[in-house]
Tab-separated table of C-alpha atoms in Angstrom:
chain	number	residue	atom	x	y	z
A	1211	MET	CA	22.836	2.979	-8.069
A	1212	THR	CA	19.081	3.052	-8.095
A	1213	GLY	CA	16.483	5.496	-9.374
A	1214	TYR	CA	12.938	6.142	-10.446
A	1215	LYS	CA	11.431	4.541	-13.521
A	1216	GLU	CA	8.022	4.355	-15.179
A	1217	LEU	CA	6.393	0.976	-15.441
A	1218	ASP	CA	5.612	0.167	-19.048
A	1219	ARG	CA	2.126	-1.118	-18.416
A	1220	THR	CA	-1.449	-0.022	-17.847
A	1221	ARG	CA	-3.462	-1.121	-14.909
A	1222	PRO	CA	-7.048	-1.696	-15.503
A	1223	GLY	CA	-1.565	-15.662	19.088
A	1224	ASP	CA	2.039	-14.342	19.369
A	1225	THR	CA	2.165	-10.675	20.235
A	1226	ASP	CA	5.889	-10.285	19.640
A	1227	GLU	CA	6.772	-8.692	16.322
A	1228	ALA	CA	9.655	-11.149	16.093
A	1229	SER	CA	7.094	-13.877	15.407
A	1230	CYS	CA	6.474	-12.221	12.036
A	1231	ARG	CA	10.097	-11.444	11.228
A	1232	ARG	CA	12.107	-13.178	8.546
A	1233	SER	CA	15.243	-11.974	6.809
A	1234	GLY	CA	14.947	-10.926	3.173
A	1235	HIS	CA	16.685	-8.977	0.430
A	1236	VAL	CA	15.369	-6.097	-1.644
A	1237	GLU	CA	16.357	-3.555	-4.294
A	1238	GLY	CA	16.156	0.289	-4.535
A	1239	GLY	CA	14.259	2.814	-6.750
A	1240	GLY	CA	10.837	4.054	-7.895
A	1241	CYS	CA	8.896	6.091	-10.467
A	1242	VAL	CA	6.757	9.183	-10.785
A	1243	VAL	CA	4.082	9.272	-13.497
A	1244	ARG	CA	1.715	11.998	-14.655
A	1245	GLN	CA	-1.357	10.412	-16.218
A	1246	TYR	CA	-4.182	8.212	-15.075
A	1247	ASN	CA	-6.444	5.833	-16.891
A	1248	ARG	CA	-10.208	5.643	-16.689
A	1249	ILE	CA	-11.293	2.039	-16.202
A	1250	GLU	CA	-14.865	1.012	-16.828
A	1251	PRO	CA	-16.775	-0.622	-13.955
A	1252	ALA	CA	-16.103	-4.332	-13.612
A	1253	ALA	CA	-17.524	-7.215	-11.647
A	1254	VAL	CA	-15.306	-8.636	-8.923
A	1255	GLU	CA	-14.956	-12.423	-8.900
A	1256	ARG	CA	-14.824	-13.929	-5.412
A	1257	PRO	CA	-12.839	-17.103	-4.649
A	1258	PRO	CA	-14.566	-20.368	-3.748
A	1259	GLY	CA	-15.732	-20.452	-0.142
A	1260	SER	CA	-16.107	-16.677	0.203
A	1261	PRO	CA	-19.103	-15.388	2.215
A	1262	SER	CA	-20.955	-14.136	-0.842
A	1263	SER	CA	-20.947	-15.399	-4.406
A	1264	GLU	CA	-22.665	-12.262	-5.718
A	1265	PRO	CA	-20.359	-10.008	-7.772
A	1266	ILE	CA	-19.736	-6.478	-6.537
A	1267	HIS	CA	-19.715	-3.668	-9.116
A	1268	LEU	CA	-17.684	-0.494	-8.813
A	1269	THR	CA	-19.675	2.484	-10.043
A	1270	ASP	CA	-17.097	5.179	-10.796
A	1271	ALA	CA	-13.483	4.215	-10.192
A	1272	VAL	CA	-10.235	5.373	-11.732
A	1273	VAL	CA	-6.931	3.495	-11.576
A	1274	LEU	CA	-3.903	5.782	-11.724
A	1275	LYS	CA	-0.654	4.940	-13.491
A	1276	PRO	CA	1.513	2.791	-11.182
A	1277	VAL	CA	4.422	3.910	-9.048
A	1278	SER	CA	7.362	1.541	-8.653
A	1279	PHE	CA	9.793	1.364	-5.735
A	1280	SER	CA	12.643	-1.003	-4.920
A	1281	VAL	CA	13.873	-1.082	-1.396
A	1282	GLU	CA	17.139	-2.874	-0.596
A	1283	ASP	CA	19.583	-0.191	-1.703
A	1284	ALA	CA	17.149	2.720	-1.669
A	1285	SER	CA	18.390	5.867	0.022
A	1286	ALA	CA	16.425	8.166	2.285
A	1287	GLU	CA	16.138	10.586	-0.631
A	1288	GLU	CA	14.586	7.891	-2.808
A	1289	TYR	CA	12.070	7.195	-0.064
A	1290	ARG	CA	11.246	10.921	-0.052
A	1291	LEU	CA	10.664	10.751	-3.795
A	1292	LEU	CA	8.317	7.804	-3.328
A	1293	VAL	CA	6.245	9.701	-0.767
A	1294	SER	CA	6.237	12.764	-3.028
A	1295	ALA	CA	4.957	10.578	-5.861
A	1296	VAL	CA	2.056	9.342	-3.736
A	1297	ARG	CA	1.310	12.914	-2.645
A	1298	SER	CA	1.376	14.233	-6.214
A	1299	ARG	CA	-0.857	11.412	-7.452
A	1300	ALA	CA	-3.379	12.373	-4.775
A	1301	ALA	CA	-3.244	16.000	-5.915
A	1302	GLU	CA	-3.595	15.148	-9.600
A	1303	ALA	CA	-6.518	12.862	-8.808
A	1304	GLY	CA	-8.385	15.824	-7.309
A	1305	PHE	CA	-7.472	15.765	-3.632
A	1306	SER	CA	-5.583	19.056	-3.371
A	1307	GLY	CA	-7.002	22.124	-1.655
A	1308	ASN	CA	-10.771	21.935	-1.352
A	1309	ALA	CA	-11.141	19.602	-4.308
A	1310	GLY	CA	-12.615	16.177	-3.860
A	1311	CYS	CA	-13.409	13.214	-5.990
A	1312	GLY	CA	-17.116	13.701	-5.624
A	1313	GLU	CA	-19.622	11.376	-4.061
A	1314	GLY	CA	-19.298	7.781	-5.169
A	1315	ARG	CA	-15.953	8.297	-6.892
A	1316	VAL	CA	-12.706	6.636	-5.937
A	1317	ARG	CA	-9.115	6.646	-7.194
A	1318	TYR	CA	-6.683	3.753	-6.843
A	1319	LEU	CA	-2.909	4.120	-7.009
A	1320	PRO	CA	-0.959	0.894	-7.648
A	1321	VAL	CA	2.420	0.886	-5.878
A	1322	ASN	CA	4.714	-1.912	-7.010
A	1323	VAL	CA	7.295	-2.667	-4.304
A	1324	GLN	CA	10.151	-4.862	-5.470
A	1325	LEU	CA	12.507	-7.054	-3.491
A	1326	ARG	CA	15.139	-9.394	-4.838
A	1327	GLY	CA	13.233	-12.441	-5.988
A	1328	LEU	CA	9.744	-11.192	-5.113
A	1329	SER	CA	7.407	-8.299	-5.743
A	1330	ILE	CA	4.037	-7.124	-4.487
A	1331	GLU	CA	1.560	-4.601	-5.801
A	1332	LEU	CA	-0.183	-2.457	-3.205
A	1333	TYR	CA	-3.320	-0.486	-3.984
A	1334	VAL	CA	-3.710	2.881	-2.259
A	1335	GLU	CA	-7.288	4.138	-2.209
A	1336	PHE	CA	-8.150	7.847	-2.350
A	1337	LEU	CA	-11.755	8.430	-1.305
A	1338	SER	CA	-11.946	12.114	-0.340
A	1339	GLN	CA	-9.785	14.949	0.916
A	1340	ASN	CA	-10.963	14.462	4.499
A	1341	ALA	CA	-10.723	10.671	4.433
A	1342	GLY	CA	-7.154	10.767	3.131
A	1343	ALA	CA	-5.624	7.573	1.751
A	1344	ARG	CA	-5.392	3.973	2.864
A	1345	ILE	CA	-4.041	0.671	1.570
A	1346	VAL	CA	-6.983	-1.508	0.587
A	1347	GLY	CA	-5.199	-4.570	-0.730
A	1348	PHE	CA	-2.270	-6.223	-2.446
A	1349	ARG	CA	-1.300	-9.069	-4.730
A	1350	ASN	CA	1.926	-10.869	-5.542
A	1351	THR	CA	3.468	-10.031	-8.898
A	1352	PHE	CA	6.435	-10.940	-11.020
A	1353	GLU	CA	9.491	-8.700	-10.780
A	1354	ASN	CA	8.356	-6.891	-13.944
A	1355	GLY	CA	5.176	-5.860	-12.125
A	1356	GLN	CA	2.819	-8.177	-13.985
A	1357	ALA	CA	0.494	-10.350	-11.909
A	1358	PRO	CA	0.418	-14.100	-12.635
A	1359	PRO	CA	-3.011	-15.307	-13.812
A	1360	GLU	CA	-3.557	-17.330	-10.635
A	1361	ALA	CA	-2.780	-14.446	-8.254
A	1362	TYR	CA	-5.579	-13.309	-5.944
A	1363	PHE	CA	-5.975	-9.690	-4.906
A	1364	ARG	CA	-6.174	-9.744	-1.092
A	1365	HIS	CA	-8.303	-6.839	0.088
A	1366	VAL	CA	-9.444	-5.565	3.474
A	1367	ARG	CA	-12.987	-6.648	4.175
A	1368	ASP	CA	-14.487	-3.134	4.113
A	1369	SER	CA	-13.430	-2.570	0.500
A	1370	VAL	CA	-13.625	-4.205	-2.904
A	1371	ALA	CA	-10.972	-4.741	-5.540
A	1372	PRO	CA	-10.215	-2.025	-8.097
A	1373	PRO	CA	-11.821	-2.422	-11.531
A	1374	GLY	CA	-10.134	-4.867	-13.842
A	1375	ILE	CA	-9.118	-7.261	-11.050
A	1376	ARG	CA	-11.366	-10.314	-10.985
A	1377	ARG	CA	-9.667	-12.836	-8.703
A	1378	THR	CA	-10.135	-11.530	-5.165
A	1379	ALA	CA	-10.077	-12.750	-1.575
A	1380	ALA	CA	-11.177	-10.769	1.475
A	1381	LEU	CA	-8.829	-10.485	4.451
A	1382	PRO	CA	-10.356	-11.118	7.914
A	1383	PHE	CA	-10.021	-7.481	9.007
A	1384	GLY	CA	-10.890	-3.969	7.884
A	1385	GLY	CA	-8.563	-1.331	6.497
A	1386	GLY	CA	-8.991	1.481	9.007
A	1387	ARG	CA	-6.245	2.094	11.546
A	1388	PRO	CA	-8.248	0.795	14.564
A	1389	ALA	CA	-9.174	-2.402	12.686
A	1390	LEU	CA	-5.580	-2.953	11.565
A	1391	GLU	CA	-4.272	-2.375	15.094
A	1392	ALA	CA	-6.747	-4.888	16.500
A	1393	ALA	CA	-5.825	-7.501	13.881
A	1394	ALA	CA	-2.095	-6.849	14.336
A	1395	ASP	CA	-2.372	-6.886	18.133
A	1396	ALA	CA	-0.199	-3.768	18.146
A	1397	ARG	CA	-0.648	-0.008	18.167
A	1398	HIS	CA	0.793	1.779	15.163
A	1399	THR	CA	2.901	3.826	17.578
A	1400	ALA	CA	4.636	0.628	18.768
A	1401	LEU	CA	5.871	-0.425	15.323
A	1402	PRO	CA	9.260	0.808	14.088
A	1403	LEU	CA	9.467	2.459	10.684
A	1404	GLY	CA	12.339	2.634	8.210
A	1405	ARG	CA	13.891	0.583	5.425
A	1406	ARG	CA	14.166	-2.742	7.264
A	1407	PRO	CA	10.607	-2.504	8.695
A	1408	MET	CA	9.395	-1.818	5.160
A	1409	VAL	CA	11.258	-4.881	3.876
A	1410	ASN	CA	9.716	-7.038	6.606
A	1411	ALA	CA	6.243	-5.690	5.834
A	1412	VAL	CA	6.566	-6.593	2.158
A	1413	ILE	CA	7.727	-10.112	3.036
A	1414	TRP	CA	4.786	-10.601	5.430
A	1415	LEU	CA	2.321	-9.575	2.724
A	1416	HIS	CA	3.995	-11.693	0.068
A	1417	ARG	CA	3.837	-14.776	2.297
A	1418	ASN	CA	0.380	-13.950	3.758
A	1419	ARG	CA	0.511	-16.926	6.125
A	1420	ASP	CA	-0.618	-15.280	9.359
A	1421	PRO	CA	-3.383	-12.627	9.482
A	1422	LYS	CA	-1.593	-10.902	12.368
A	1423	CYS	CA	1.603	-10.515	10.342
A	1424	THR	CA	-0.358	-9.422	7.271
A	1425	ALA	CA	-2.163	-6.771	9.312
A	1426	ARG	CA	1.149	-5.559	10.753
A	1427	GLY	CA	2.581	-5.325	7.270
A	1428	ILE	CA	-0.328	-3.230	6.010
A	1429	LEU	CA	-0.139	-1.054	9.134
A	1430	VAL	CA	3.584	-0.350	8.642
A	1431	LEU	CA	3.179	0.371	4.930
A	1432	SER	CA	0.141	2.567	5.596
A	1433	GLU	CA	2.193	4.718	7.964
A	1434	MET	CA	5.183	4.910	5.615
A	1435	LEU	CA	3.155	5.675	2.476
A	1436	CYS	CA	-0.304	7.042	3.247
A	1437	ALA	CA	0.308	8.873	6.526
A	1438	ALA	CA	3.701	10.128	5.337
A	1439	ALA	CA	2.127	11.510	2.149
A	1440	ARG	CA	-0.463	13.374	4.208
A	1441	PHE	CA	1.898	14.642	6.929
A	1442	PRO	CA	5.266	15.958	5.636
A	1443	LEU	CA	6.652	16.034	9.181
A	1444	LEU	CA	6.161	12.266	9.438
A	1445	ALA	CA	7.846	11.733	6.064
A	1446	ASP	CA	10.787	13.874	7.186
A	1447	GLU	CA	11.306	11.847	10.346
A	1448	VAL	CA	11.031	8.510	8.543
A	1449	SER	CA	13.674	9.806	6.138
A	1450	ARG	CA	15.971	10.553	9.084
A	1451	ILE	CA	15.558	7.065	10.559
A	1452	TRP	CA	15.403	5.328	7.166
A	1453	MET	CA	18.719	3.516	7.451
A	1454	THR	CA	18.495	2.450	11.097
A	1455	GLY	CA	14.755	2.007	11.686
A	1456	ALA	CA	13.115	3.278	14.862
A	1457	LEU	CA	9.888	4.365	16.491
A	1458	LEU	CA	8.672	7.841	15.617
A	1459	SER	CA	9.167	10.543	18.214
A	1460	THR	CA	6.328	11.581	20.498
A	1461	ALA	CA	6.345	15.050	18.930
A	1462	THR	CA	5.813	13.669	15.433
A	1463	ARG	CA	3.107	11.292	16.617
A	1464	ALA	CA	1.277	14.209	18.221
A	1465	VAL	CA	1.011	15.887	14.813
A	1466	ALA	CA	0.441	12.819	12.630
């Protein structure tokens, strides 16, 4: 039986989807937390061979307490709780009603997704109420959620790493939906959602061997986390197809 838990840590050319697929195993659960930590601006260290060796400084960024989710045995209700956690973090960070973060401010929510034998940490970026949320990057972690010292944070090229993360590498595509679709060579409407698609997405990001697969993974996770948190109807339908996996209905796509 799985459940939610709080992480005890503080965070400073193949078009067929089958080309990205590989079987994997995962575990179920997650956590909801209620506080966030202010992190002072930090320089971002770029890896050797990156386009620019100049450090980028974040001016006013906040990293929220992490949310943890395990997937293999997770139920549809546990997925609902995960989406609710992302939605509540957005509200507590100042994105409810007419509130906004203010110009130049950004919130990052770490989401640690665990599979049996591997784990990744996604970073969801909240920029403003109108802009919504998006996944800006990820890094491989140990199963306890801690990142190994040699791990690079892989971020979309139109973003920078959250404060406190110094080893970074830019992905060859942006983080908006059109850029992800172009890099994935697939429309978001053509990708199935559900538990197994989420497992596959995590494996693609953990391996990070093919930019097309990585983009597809981010696209799937963006729909299942960010879009679902913004549109309850989408979250409801993903919950219904959680066990089997499927494309969203035309009616839901028209709304979300």
